[in-house]
mmCIF file of C-alpha atoms in Angstrom:
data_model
loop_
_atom_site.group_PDB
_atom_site.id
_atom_site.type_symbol
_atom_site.label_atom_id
_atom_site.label_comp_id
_atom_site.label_asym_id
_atom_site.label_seq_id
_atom_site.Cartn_x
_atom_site.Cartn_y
_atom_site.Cartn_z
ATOM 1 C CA UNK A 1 89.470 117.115 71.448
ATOM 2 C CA UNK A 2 88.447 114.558 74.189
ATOM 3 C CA UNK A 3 90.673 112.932 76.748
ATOM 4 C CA UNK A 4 90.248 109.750 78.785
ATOM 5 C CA UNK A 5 90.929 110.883 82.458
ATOM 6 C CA UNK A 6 90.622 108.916 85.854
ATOM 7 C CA UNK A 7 88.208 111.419 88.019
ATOM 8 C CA UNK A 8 86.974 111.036 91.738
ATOM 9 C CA UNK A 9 83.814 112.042 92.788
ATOM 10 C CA UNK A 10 82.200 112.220 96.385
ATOM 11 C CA UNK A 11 79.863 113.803 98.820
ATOM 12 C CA UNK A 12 80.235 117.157 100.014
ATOM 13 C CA UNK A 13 79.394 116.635 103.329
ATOM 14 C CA UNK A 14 81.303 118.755 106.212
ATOM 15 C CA UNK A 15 81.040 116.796 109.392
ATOM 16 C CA UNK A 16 78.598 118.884 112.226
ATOM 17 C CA UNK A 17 80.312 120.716 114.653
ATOM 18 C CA UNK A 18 84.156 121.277 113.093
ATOM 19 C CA UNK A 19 84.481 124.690 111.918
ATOM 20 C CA UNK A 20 87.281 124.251 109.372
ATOM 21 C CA UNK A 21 86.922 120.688 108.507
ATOM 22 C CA UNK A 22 89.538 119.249 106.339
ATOM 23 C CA UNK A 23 88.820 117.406 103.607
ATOM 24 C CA UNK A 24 88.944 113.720 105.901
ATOM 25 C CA UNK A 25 85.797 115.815 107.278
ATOM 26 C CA UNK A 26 84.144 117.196 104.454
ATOM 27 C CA UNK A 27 84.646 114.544 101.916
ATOM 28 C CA UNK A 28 82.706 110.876 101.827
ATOM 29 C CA UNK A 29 81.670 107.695 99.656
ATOM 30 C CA UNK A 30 84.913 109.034 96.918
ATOM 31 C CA UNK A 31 84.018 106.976 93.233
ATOM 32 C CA UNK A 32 86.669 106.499 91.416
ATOM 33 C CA UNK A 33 85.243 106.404 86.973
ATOM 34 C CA UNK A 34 87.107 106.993 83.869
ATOM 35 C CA UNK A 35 85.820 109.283 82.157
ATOM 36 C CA UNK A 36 85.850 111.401 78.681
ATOM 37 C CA UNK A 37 86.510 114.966 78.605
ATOM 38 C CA UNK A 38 86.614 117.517 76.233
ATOM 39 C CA UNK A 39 89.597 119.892 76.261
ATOM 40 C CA UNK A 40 88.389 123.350 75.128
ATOM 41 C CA UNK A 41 90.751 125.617 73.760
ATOM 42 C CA UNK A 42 94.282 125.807 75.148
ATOM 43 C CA UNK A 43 94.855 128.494 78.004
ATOM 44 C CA UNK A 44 97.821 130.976 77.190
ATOM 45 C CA UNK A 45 99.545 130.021 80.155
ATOM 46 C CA UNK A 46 98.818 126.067 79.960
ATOM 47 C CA UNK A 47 100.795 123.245 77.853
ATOM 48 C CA UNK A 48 98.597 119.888 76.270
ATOM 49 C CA UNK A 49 100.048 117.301 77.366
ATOM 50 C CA UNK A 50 100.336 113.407 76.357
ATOM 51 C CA UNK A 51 101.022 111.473 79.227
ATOM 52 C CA UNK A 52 103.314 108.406 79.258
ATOM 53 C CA UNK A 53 103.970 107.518 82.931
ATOM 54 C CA UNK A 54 101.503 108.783 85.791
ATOM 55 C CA UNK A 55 102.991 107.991 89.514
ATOM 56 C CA UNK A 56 100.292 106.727 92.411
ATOM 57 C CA UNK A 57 100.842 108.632 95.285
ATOM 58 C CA UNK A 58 99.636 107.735 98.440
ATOM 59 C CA UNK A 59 97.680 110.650 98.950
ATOM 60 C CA UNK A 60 95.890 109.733 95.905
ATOM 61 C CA UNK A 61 95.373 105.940 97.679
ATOM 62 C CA UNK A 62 93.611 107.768 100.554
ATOM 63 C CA UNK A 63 91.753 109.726 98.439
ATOM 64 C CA UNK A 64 90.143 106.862 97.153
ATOM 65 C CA UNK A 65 89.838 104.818 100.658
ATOM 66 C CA UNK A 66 87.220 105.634 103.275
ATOM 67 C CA UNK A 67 86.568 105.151 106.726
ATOM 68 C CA UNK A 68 84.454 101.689 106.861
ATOM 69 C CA UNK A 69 82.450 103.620 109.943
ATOM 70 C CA UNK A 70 81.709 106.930 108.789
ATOM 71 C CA UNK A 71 82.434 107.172 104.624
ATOM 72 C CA UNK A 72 84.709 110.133 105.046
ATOM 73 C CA UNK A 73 88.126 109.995 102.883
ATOM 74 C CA UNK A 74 91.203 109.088 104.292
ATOM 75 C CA UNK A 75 93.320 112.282 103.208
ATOM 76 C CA UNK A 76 93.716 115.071 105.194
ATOM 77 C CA UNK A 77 95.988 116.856 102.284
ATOM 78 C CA UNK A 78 94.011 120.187 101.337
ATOM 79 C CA UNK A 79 91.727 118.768 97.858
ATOM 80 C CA UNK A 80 88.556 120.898 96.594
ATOM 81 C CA UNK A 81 86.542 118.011 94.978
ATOM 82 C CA UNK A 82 83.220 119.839 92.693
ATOM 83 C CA UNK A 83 80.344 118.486 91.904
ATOM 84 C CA UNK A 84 81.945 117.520 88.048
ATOM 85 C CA UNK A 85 84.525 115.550 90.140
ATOM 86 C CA UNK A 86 88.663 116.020 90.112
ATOM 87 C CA UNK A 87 90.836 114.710 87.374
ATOM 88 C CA UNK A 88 93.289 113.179 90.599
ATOM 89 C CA UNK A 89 96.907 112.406 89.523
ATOM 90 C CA UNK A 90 100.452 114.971 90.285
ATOM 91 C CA UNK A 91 103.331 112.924 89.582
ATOM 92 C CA UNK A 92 104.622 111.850 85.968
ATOM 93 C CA UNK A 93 105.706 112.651 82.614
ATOM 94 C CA UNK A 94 104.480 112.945 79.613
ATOM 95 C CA UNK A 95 105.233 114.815 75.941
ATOM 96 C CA UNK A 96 104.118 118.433 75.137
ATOM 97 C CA UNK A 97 101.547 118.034 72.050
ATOM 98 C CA UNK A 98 100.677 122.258 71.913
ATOM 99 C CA UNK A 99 102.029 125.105 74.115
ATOM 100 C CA UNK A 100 100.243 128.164 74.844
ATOM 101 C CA UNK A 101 100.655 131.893 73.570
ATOM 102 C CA UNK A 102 102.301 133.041 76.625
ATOM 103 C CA UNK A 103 104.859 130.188 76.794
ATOM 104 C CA UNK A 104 108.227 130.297 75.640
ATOM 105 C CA UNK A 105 110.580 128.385 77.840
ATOM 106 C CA UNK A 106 108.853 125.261 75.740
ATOM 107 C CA UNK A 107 107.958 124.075 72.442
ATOM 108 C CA UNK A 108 105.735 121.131 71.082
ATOM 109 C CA UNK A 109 107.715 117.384 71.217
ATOM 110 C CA UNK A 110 109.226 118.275 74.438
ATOM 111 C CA UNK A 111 109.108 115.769 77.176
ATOM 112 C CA UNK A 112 108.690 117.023 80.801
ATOM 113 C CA UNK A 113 107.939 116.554 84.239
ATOM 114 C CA UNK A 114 105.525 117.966 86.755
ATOM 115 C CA UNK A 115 105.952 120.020 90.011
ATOM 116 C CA UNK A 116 102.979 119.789 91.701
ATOM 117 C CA UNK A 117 102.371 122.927 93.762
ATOM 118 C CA UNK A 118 100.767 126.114 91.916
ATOM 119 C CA UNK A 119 102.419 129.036 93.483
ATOM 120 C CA UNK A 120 101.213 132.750 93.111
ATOM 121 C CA UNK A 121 104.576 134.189 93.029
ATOM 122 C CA UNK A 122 103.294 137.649 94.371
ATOM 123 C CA UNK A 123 102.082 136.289 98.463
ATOM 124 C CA UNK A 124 104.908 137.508 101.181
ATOM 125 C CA UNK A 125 105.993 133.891 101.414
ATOM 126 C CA UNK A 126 106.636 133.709 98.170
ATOM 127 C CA UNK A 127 108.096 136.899 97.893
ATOM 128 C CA UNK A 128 110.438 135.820 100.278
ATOM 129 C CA UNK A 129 111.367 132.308 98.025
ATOM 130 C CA UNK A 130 109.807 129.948 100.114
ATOM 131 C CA UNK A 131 107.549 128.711 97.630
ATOM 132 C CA UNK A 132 106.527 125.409 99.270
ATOM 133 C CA UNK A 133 104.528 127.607 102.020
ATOM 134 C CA UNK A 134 102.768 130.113 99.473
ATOM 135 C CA UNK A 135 99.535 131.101 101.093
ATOM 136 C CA UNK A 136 97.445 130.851 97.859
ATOM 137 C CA UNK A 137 99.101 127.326 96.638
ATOM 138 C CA UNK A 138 96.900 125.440 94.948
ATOM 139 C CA UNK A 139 97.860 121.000 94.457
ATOM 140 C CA UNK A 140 97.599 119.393 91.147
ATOM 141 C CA UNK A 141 95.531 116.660 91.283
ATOM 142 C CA UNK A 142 93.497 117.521 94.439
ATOM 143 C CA UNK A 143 92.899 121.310 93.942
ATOM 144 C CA UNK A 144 93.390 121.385 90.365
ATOM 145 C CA UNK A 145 92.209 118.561 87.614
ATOM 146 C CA UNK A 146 95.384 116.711 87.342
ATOM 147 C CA UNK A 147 97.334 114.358 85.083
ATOM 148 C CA UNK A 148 95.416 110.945 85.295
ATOM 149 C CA UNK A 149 94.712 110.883 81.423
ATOM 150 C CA UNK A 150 95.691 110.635 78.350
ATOM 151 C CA UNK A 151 96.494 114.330 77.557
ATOM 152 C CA UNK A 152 95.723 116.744 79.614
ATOM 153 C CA UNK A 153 96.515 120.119 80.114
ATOM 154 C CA UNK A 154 98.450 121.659 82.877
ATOM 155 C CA UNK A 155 100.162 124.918 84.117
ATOM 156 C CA UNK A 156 103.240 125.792 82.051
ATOM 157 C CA UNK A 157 104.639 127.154 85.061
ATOM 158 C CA UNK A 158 105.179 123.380 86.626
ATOM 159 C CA UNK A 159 106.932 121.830 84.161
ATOM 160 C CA UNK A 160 110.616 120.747 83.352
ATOM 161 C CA UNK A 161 112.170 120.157 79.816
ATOM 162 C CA UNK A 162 113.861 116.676 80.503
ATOM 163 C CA UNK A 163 114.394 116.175 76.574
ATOM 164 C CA UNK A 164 118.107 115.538 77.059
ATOM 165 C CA UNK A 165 117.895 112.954 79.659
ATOM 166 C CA UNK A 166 115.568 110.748 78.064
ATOM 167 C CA UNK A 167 117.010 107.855 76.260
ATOM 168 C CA UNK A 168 115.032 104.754 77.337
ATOM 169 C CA UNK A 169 112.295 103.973 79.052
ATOM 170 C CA UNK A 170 114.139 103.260 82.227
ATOM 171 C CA UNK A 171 114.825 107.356 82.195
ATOM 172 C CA UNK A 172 111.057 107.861 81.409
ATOM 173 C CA UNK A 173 110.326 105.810 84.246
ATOM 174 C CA UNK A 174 112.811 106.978 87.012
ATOM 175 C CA UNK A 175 111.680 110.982 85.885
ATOM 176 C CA UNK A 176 108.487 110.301 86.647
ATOM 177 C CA UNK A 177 109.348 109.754 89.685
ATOM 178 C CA UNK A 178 111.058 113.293 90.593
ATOM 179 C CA UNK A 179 108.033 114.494 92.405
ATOM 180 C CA UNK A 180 108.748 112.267 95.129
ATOM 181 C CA UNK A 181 112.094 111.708 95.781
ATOM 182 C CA UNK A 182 112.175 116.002 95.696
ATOM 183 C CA UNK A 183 109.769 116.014 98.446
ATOM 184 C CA UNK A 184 112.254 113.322 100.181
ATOM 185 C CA UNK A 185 115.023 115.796 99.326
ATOM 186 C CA UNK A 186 113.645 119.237 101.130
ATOM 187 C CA UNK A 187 112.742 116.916 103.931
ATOM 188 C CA UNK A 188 116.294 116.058 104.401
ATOM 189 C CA UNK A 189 117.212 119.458 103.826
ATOM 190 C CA UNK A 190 114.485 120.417 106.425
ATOM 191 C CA UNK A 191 116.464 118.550 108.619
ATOM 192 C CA UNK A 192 119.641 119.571 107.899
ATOM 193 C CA UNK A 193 121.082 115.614 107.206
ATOM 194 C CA UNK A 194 124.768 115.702 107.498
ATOM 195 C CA UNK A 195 127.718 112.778 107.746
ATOM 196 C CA UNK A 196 128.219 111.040 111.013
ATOM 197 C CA UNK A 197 124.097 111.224 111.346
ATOM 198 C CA UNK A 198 122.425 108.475 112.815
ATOM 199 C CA UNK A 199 118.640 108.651 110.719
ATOM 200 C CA UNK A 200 115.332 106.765 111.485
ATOM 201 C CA UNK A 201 113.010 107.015 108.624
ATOM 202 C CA UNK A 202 109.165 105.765 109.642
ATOM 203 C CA UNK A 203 107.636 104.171 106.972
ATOM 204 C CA UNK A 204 109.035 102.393 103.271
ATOM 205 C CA UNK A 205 106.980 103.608 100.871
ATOM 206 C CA UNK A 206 108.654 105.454 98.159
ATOM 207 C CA UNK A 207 109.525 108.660 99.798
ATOM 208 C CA UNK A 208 110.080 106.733 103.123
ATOM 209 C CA UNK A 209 112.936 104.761 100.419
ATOM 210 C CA UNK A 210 113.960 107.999 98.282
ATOM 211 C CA UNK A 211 114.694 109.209 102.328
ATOM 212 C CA UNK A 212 116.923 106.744 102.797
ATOM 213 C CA UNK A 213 118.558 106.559 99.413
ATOM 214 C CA UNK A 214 119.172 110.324 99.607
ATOM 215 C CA UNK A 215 121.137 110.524 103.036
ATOM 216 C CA UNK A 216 123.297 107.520 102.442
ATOM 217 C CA UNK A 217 124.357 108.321 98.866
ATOM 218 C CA UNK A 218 124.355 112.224 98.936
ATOM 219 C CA UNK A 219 123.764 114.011 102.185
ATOM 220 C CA UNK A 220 126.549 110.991 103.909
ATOM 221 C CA UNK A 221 124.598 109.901 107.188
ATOM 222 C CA UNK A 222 126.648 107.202 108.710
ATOM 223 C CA UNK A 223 123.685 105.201 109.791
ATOM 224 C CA UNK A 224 120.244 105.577 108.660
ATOM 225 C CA UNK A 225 117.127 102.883 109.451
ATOM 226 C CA UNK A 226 113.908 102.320 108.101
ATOM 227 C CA UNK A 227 111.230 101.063 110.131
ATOM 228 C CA UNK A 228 108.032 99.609 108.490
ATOM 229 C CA UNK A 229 105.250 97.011 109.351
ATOM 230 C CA UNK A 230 105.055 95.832 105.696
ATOM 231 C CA UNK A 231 106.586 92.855 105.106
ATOM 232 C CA UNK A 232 107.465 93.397 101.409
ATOM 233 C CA UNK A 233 107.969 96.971 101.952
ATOM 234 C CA UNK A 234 110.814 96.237 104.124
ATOM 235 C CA UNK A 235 112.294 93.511 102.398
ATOM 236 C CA UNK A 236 112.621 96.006 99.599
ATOM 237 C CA UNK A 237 113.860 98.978 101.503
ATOM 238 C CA UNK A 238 116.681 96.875 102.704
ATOM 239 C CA UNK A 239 119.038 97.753 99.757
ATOM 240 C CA UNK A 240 119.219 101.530 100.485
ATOM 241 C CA UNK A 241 119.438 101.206 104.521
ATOM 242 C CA UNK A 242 121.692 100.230 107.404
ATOM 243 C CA UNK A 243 119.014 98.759 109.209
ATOM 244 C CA UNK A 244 115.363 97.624 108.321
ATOM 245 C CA UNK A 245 112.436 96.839 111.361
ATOM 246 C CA UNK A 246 109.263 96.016 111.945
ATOM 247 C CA UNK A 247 107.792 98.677 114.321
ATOM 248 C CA UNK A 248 107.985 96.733 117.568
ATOM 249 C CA UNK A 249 111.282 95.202 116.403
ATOM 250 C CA UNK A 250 112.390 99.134 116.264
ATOM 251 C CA UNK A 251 111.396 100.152 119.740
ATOM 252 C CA UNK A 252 112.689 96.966 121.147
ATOM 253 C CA UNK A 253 116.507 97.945 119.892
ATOM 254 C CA UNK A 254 115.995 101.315 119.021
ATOM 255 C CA UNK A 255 119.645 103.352 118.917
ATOM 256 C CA UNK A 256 120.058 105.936 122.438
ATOM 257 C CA UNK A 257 121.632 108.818 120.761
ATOM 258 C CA UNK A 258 119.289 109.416 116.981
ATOM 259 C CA UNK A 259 120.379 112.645 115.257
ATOM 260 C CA UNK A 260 117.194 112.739 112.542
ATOM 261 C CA UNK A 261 113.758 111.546 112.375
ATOM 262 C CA UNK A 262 112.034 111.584 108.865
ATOM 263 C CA UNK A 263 107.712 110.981 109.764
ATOM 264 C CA UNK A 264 106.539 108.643 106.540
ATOM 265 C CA UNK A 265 104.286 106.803 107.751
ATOM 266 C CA UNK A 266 101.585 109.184 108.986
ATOM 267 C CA UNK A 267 101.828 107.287 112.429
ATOM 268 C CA UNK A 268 102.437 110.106 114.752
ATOM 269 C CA UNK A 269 102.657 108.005 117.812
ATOM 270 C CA UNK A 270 106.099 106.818 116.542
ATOM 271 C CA UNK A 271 107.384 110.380 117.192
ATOM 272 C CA UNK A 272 106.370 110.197 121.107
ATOM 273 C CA UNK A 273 107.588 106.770 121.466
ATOM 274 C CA UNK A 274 111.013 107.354 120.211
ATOM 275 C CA UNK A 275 111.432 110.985 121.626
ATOM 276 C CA UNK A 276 113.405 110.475 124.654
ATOM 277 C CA UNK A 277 116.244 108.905 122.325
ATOM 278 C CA UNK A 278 116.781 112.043 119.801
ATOM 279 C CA UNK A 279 119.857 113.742 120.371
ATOM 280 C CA UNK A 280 120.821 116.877 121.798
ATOM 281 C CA UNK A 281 119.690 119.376 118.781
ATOM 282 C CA UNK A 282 117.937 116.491 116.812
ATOM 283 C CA UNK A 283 115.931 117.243 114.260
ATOM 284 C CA UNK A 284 112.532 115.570 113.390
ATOM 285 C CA UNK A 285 110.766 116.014 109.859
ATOM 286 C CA UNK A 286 107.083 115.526 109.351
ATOM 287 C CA UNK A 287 105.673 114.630 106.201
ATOM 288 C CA UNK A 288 102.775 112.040 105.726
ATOM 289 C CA UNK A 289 99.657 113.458 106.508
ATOM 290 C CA UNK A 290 97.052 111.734 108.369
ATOM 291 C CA UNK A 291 94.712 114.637 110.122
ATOM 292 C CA UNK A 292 95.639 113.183 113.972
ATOM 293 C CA UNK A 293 97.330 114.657 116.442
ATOM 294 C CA UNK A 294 101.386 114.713 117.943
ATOM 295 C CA UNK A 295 101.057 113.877 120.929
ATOM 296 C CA UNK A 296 104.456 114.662 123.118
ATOM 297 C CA UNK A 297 105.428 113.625 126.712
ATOM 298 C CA UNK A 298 108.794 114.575 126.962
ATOM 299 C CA UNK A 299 108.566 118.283 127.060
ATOM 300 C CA UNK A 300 111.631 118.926 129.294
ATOM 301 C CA UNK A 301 113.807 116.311 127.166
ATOM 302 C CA UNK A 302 112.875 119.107 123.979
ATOM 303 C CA UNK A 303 113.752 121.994 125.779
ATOM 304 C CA UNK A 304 117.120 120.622 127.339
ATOM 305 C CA UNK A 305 118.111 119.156 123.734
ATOM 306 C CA UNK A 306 117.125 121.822 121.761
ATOM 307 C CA UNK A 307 115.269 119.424 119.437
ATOM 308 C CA UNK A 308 113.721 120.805 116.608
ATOM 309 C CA UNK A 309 110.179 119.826 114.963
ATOM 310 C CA UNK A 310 109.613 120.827 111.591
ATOM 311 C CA UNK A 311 106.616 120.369 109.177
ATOM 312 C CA UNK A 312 108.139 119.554 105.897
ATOM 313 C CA UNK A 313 106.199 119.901 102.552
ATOM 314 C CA UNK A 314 106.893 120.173 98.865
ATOM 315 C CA UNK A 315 109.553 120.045 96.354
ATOM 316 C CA UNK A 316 110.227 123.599 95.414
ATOM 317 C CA UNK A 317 113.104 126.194 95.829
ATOM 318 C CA UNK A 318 115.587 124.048 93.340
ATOM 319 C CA UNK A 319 115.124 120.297 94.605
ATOM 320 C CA UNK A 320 113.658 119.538 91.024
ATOM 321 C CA UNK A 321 116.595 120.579 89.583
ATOM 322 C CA UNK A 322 118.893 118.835 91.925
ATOM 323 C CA UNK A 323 116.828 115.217 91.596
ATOM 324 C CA UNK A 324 117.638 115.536 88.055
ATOM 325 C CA UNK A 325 121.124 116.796 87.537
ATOM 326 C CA UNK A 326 121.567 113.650 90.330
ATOM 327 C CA UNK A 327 120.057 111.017 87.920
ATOM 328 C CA UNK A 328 121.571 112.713 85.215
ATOM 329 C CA UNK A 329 125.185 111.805 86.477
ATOM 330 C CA UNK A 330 124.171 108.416 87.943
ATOM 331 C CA UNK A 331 124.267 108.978 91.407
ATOM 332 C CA UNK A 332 120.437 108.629 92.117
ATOM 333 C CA UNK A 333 118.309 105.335 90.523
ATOM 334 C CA UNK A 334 115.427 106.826 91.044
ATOM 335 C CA UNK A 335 113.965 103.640 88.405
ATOM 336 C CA UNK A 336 114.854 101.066 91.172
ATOM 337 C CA UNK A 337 111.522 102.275 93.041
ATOM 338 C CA UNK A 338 109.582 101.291 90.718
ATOM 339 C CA UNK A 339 108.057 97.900 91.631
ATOM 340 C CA UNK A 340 104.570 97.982 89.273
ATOM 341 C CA UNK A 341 103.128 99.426 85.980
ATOM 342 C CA UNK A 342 99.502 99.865 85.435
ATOM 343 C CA UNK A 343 98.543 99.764 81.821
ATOM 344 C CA UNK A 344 96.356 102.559 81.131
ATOM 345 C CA UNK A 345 93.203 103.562 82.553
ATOM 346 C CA UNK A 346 91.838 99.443 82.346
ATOM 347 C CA UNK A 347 95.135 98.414 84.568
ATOM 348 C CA UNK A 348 94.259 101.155 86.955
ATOM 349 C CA UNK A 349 90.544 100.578 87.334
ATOM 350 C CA UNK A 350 91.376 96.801 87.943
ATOM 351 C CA UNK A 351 93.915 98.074 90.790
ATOM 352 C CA UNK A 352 90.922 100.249 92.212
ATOM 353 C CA UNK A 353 89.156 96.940 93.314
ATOM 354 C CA UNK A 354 92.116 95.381 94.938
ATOM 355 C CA UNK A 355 94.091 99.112 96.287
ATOM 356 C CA UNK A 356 95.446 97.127 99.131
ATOM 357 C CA UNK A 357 98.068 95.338 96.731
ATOM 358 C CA UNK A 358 99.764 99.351 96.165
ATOM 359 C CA UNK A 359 100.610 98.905 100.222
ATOM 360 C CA UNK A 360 101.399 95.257 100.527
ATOM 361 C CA UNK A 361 102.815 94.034 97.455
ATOM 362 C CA UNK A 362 104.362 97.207 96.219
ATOM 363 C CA UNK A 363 106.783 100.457 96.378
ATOM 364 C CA UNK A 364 106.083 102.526 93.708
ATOM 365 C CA UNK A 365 103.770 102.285 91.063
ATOM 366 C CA UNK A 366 103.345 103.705 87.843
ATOM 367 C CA UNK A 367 100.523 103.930 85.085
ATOM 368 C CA UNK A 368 101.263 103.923 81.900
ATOM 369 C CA UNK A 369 99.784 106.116 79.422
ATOM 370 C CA UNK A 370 101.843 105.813 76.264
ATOM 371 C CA UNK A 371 105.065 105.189 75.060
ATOM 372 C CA UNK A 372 107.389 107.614 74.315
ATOM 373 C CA UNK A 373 106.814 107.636 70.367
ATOM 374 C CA UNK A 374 102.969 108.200 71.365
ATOM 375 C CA UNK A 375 101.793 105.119 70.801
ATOM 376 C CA UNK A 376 99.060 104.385 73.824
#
C-alpha cells in the first residue's frame, strides 16, 4: 500500500575542518515535501500504523530552519538524513492496522503511543537499565523514518497499548503528548525535584510547561518559575507556575538561594548567568540542544556547593508508564498543552511557510491525521 508522509531532504555537506561534525554541520538547505510511499511488506518485528495525532517537536522545527548565513540546520540532535530523505515526526498516536509475526504484546485495533528511542537491549548501558544512554540508540524521526503520515510503520518495541484510556478525543490528544512531558519527567528525576524546592525552568515551550506542571503537582516544589522571552509563551505558562519572566525581568529579581535548574531553552548562557545563585548541592538539568557551548565562571562557587550538572535525555526506564497511569487518575492534563491542530499533511505544509507562528503564537501543536474511527 502507499502512505502520504511529510519527508525532509537536504545536502550532505560536512563543514571543512570539524572532524565529527554534528548534524548543524553536516546538514544544509533541509526541504520539507509530502510525499507518497509505498509500504512493502510488514517487518516481523514492526506494527502498521494509522496515525491520528502527530506532535511537532521542536527539534523537528530546527530541523526544518537554517542558518540565513551558512544553510546548515538548526539541530544539533544526532539525525542521519539519506539521499531518499527522512520520514521526520516521534511523538503521537495512532491505531494499529496489522502487527507483525514476532509481536504478541499487541493485536490489530489497538491504539498506542510512541517512545521514541530504539534501544539495542544487549550494549553495557543497557545492560545495566539505563536505556536513555544506549550506545547504539537510534531516534525515530531523525535516525529512523518516523510517524509524519498517514500509516506508517514503526518498531513494535516502542509502543504502548493505551486502548483503555481512550474515550474522547481530549484523551487522544493529551496521549499524544506523553513523549514530552516523559522527557520533562526523567529531567526532574535527573534532578532529584523534591518539596520545599525552589525551581527555575528556562524556556515555556511544552516541556519547559510539562517541567513546571510536573514539580508543582507531583514531585511538590514549593516554588518553581518559568522564564521565557515569548510573550504568548509566558502568558500561557502562567497557570502551572509561581512565577513567570521575561529573561531580563529574571536576572533583574532572580531568587539568592535556587535549589533546581531545568535548561529548555537551548540558551546556555542562562546557566552562567544564574550560577552564583544555585544552592549548596543544587542541581541543574540540561535538555534543549543547541550545539554551543556552557560556558562557566564560577568554578569555586561549584566546588564549595557541591552543585551538580547533569545532561538529561529521554523518556525511558518507566516514565511512559508513569505519564500515563498520572493522566489516567487525573492528576496530569497533559491536553491543556495543546494550543493548535494542523489538519493533515495540507495544514502542516501551510505551517511550513509561516514556522515562526509554532514559537510565537503557540505551545504545543498537533497534526491531525485521522480520527479515531479512521476517518482522515
Amino acid at each position: 500500500m502507499e502512505s502520504e508522509m511529510i519527508v525532509i531532504h537536504a545536502e550532505n555537506a560536512p563543514m571543512p575542518g570539524i572532524s565529527k561534525p554534528g548534524p548543524h554541520q553536516r546538514y544544509r538547505h533541509p526541504v520539507i515535501s509530502v510525499e507518497k510511499r509505498r509500504l512493502g511488506a510488514l517487518h516481523a518485528d514492526e506494527i502498521r500504523v494509522q496515525m491520528i495525532y502527530a506532535g511537532l517537536c521542536g527539534t523537528d522545527v530546527h530541523l526544518m530552519e537554517s542558518d540565513p548565513q551558512t544553510g546548515y540546520i538548526r539541530s544539533s540532535a544526532p539525525a542521519n538524513i539519506p539521499e531518499t530523505g527522512r520520514v521526520i515526526g516521534h511523538e503521537g498516536i495512532g491505531k494499529v492496522l496489522a502487527v507483525g509475526k514476532n509481536v504478541r504484546h499487541l493485536s490489530e485495533g489497538a491504539v498506542v503511543t510512541f517512545e521514541s528511542i530504539i534501544v539495542c537491549h544487549y550494549c553495557d548501558v543497557c545492560r545495566k537499565g539505563q536505556f536513555n544512554q544506549c550506545r547504539n540508540a537510534k531516534l525515530l524521526g531523525l535516525e529512523k523514518d518516523g510517524i509524519f503520515g498517514k500509516v506508517v510503520d514503526v518498531p513494535a518495541m516502542l509502543a504502548h497499548d493505551v486502548t483503555p484510556i481512550i474515550q474522547t478525543d481530549q484523551d487522544l490528544q493529551a496521549i499524544a503528548c506523553v513523549e514530552p512531558a516523559g522527557v520533562a519527567y526523567v529531567a526532574c528525576r535527573n534532578t532529584r525535584v523534591t518539596g520545599g524546592d525552589v525551581v527555575v525552568i528556562f524556556g515555556g515551550g511544552p516541556i519547559g510547561v510539562f517541567a513546571a506542571m510536573l514539580c508543582k503537582t507531583i514531585f511538590g516544589a514549593s516554588s518553581v518559575s518559568i522564564v521565557e522571552p515569548v510573550s504568548f509563551r509566558r502568558s500561557f505558562a502562567a497557570q502551572w507556575a509561581d512565577h513567570v519572566y521575561d529573561v531580563e525581568a529574571f536576572f533583574a529579581n532572580m531568587p539568592e538561594c535556587i535549589d533546581v535548574v531545568i535548561e529548555a531553552s537551548g540558551d546556555l548562557q542562562n546557566i552562567n548567568r544564574i550560577f552564583r545563585n544555585v544552592n549548596a548541592n543544587g542541581r541543574i538539568a540540561l535538555l534543549a540542544r543547541s550545539g554551543t557551548s556552557l560556558v562557566l565562571d564560577a568554578m569555586d562557587h561549584m566546588i564549595t556547593n557541591a552543585i551538580s550538572i547533569i545532561g538529561s535525555r529521554g523518556h525511558l526506564c518507566g516514565a511512559f508508564n508513569d505519564i500515563i497511569s498520572l493522566y489516567k487518575q487525573g492528576r496530569l492534563p497533559l491536553h491543556q498543552v495543546v494550543t493548535h491542530i494542523l489538519d493533515g499533511t495540507d495544514g502542516f505544509m501551510r505551517l511550513v511557510g509561516a514556522i515562526d507562528s509554532v514559537l510565537y503564537e503557540n505551545c504545543k501543536v498537533l497534526i491531525r491525521f485521522a480520527s479515531a474511527n479512521g476517518r482522515s
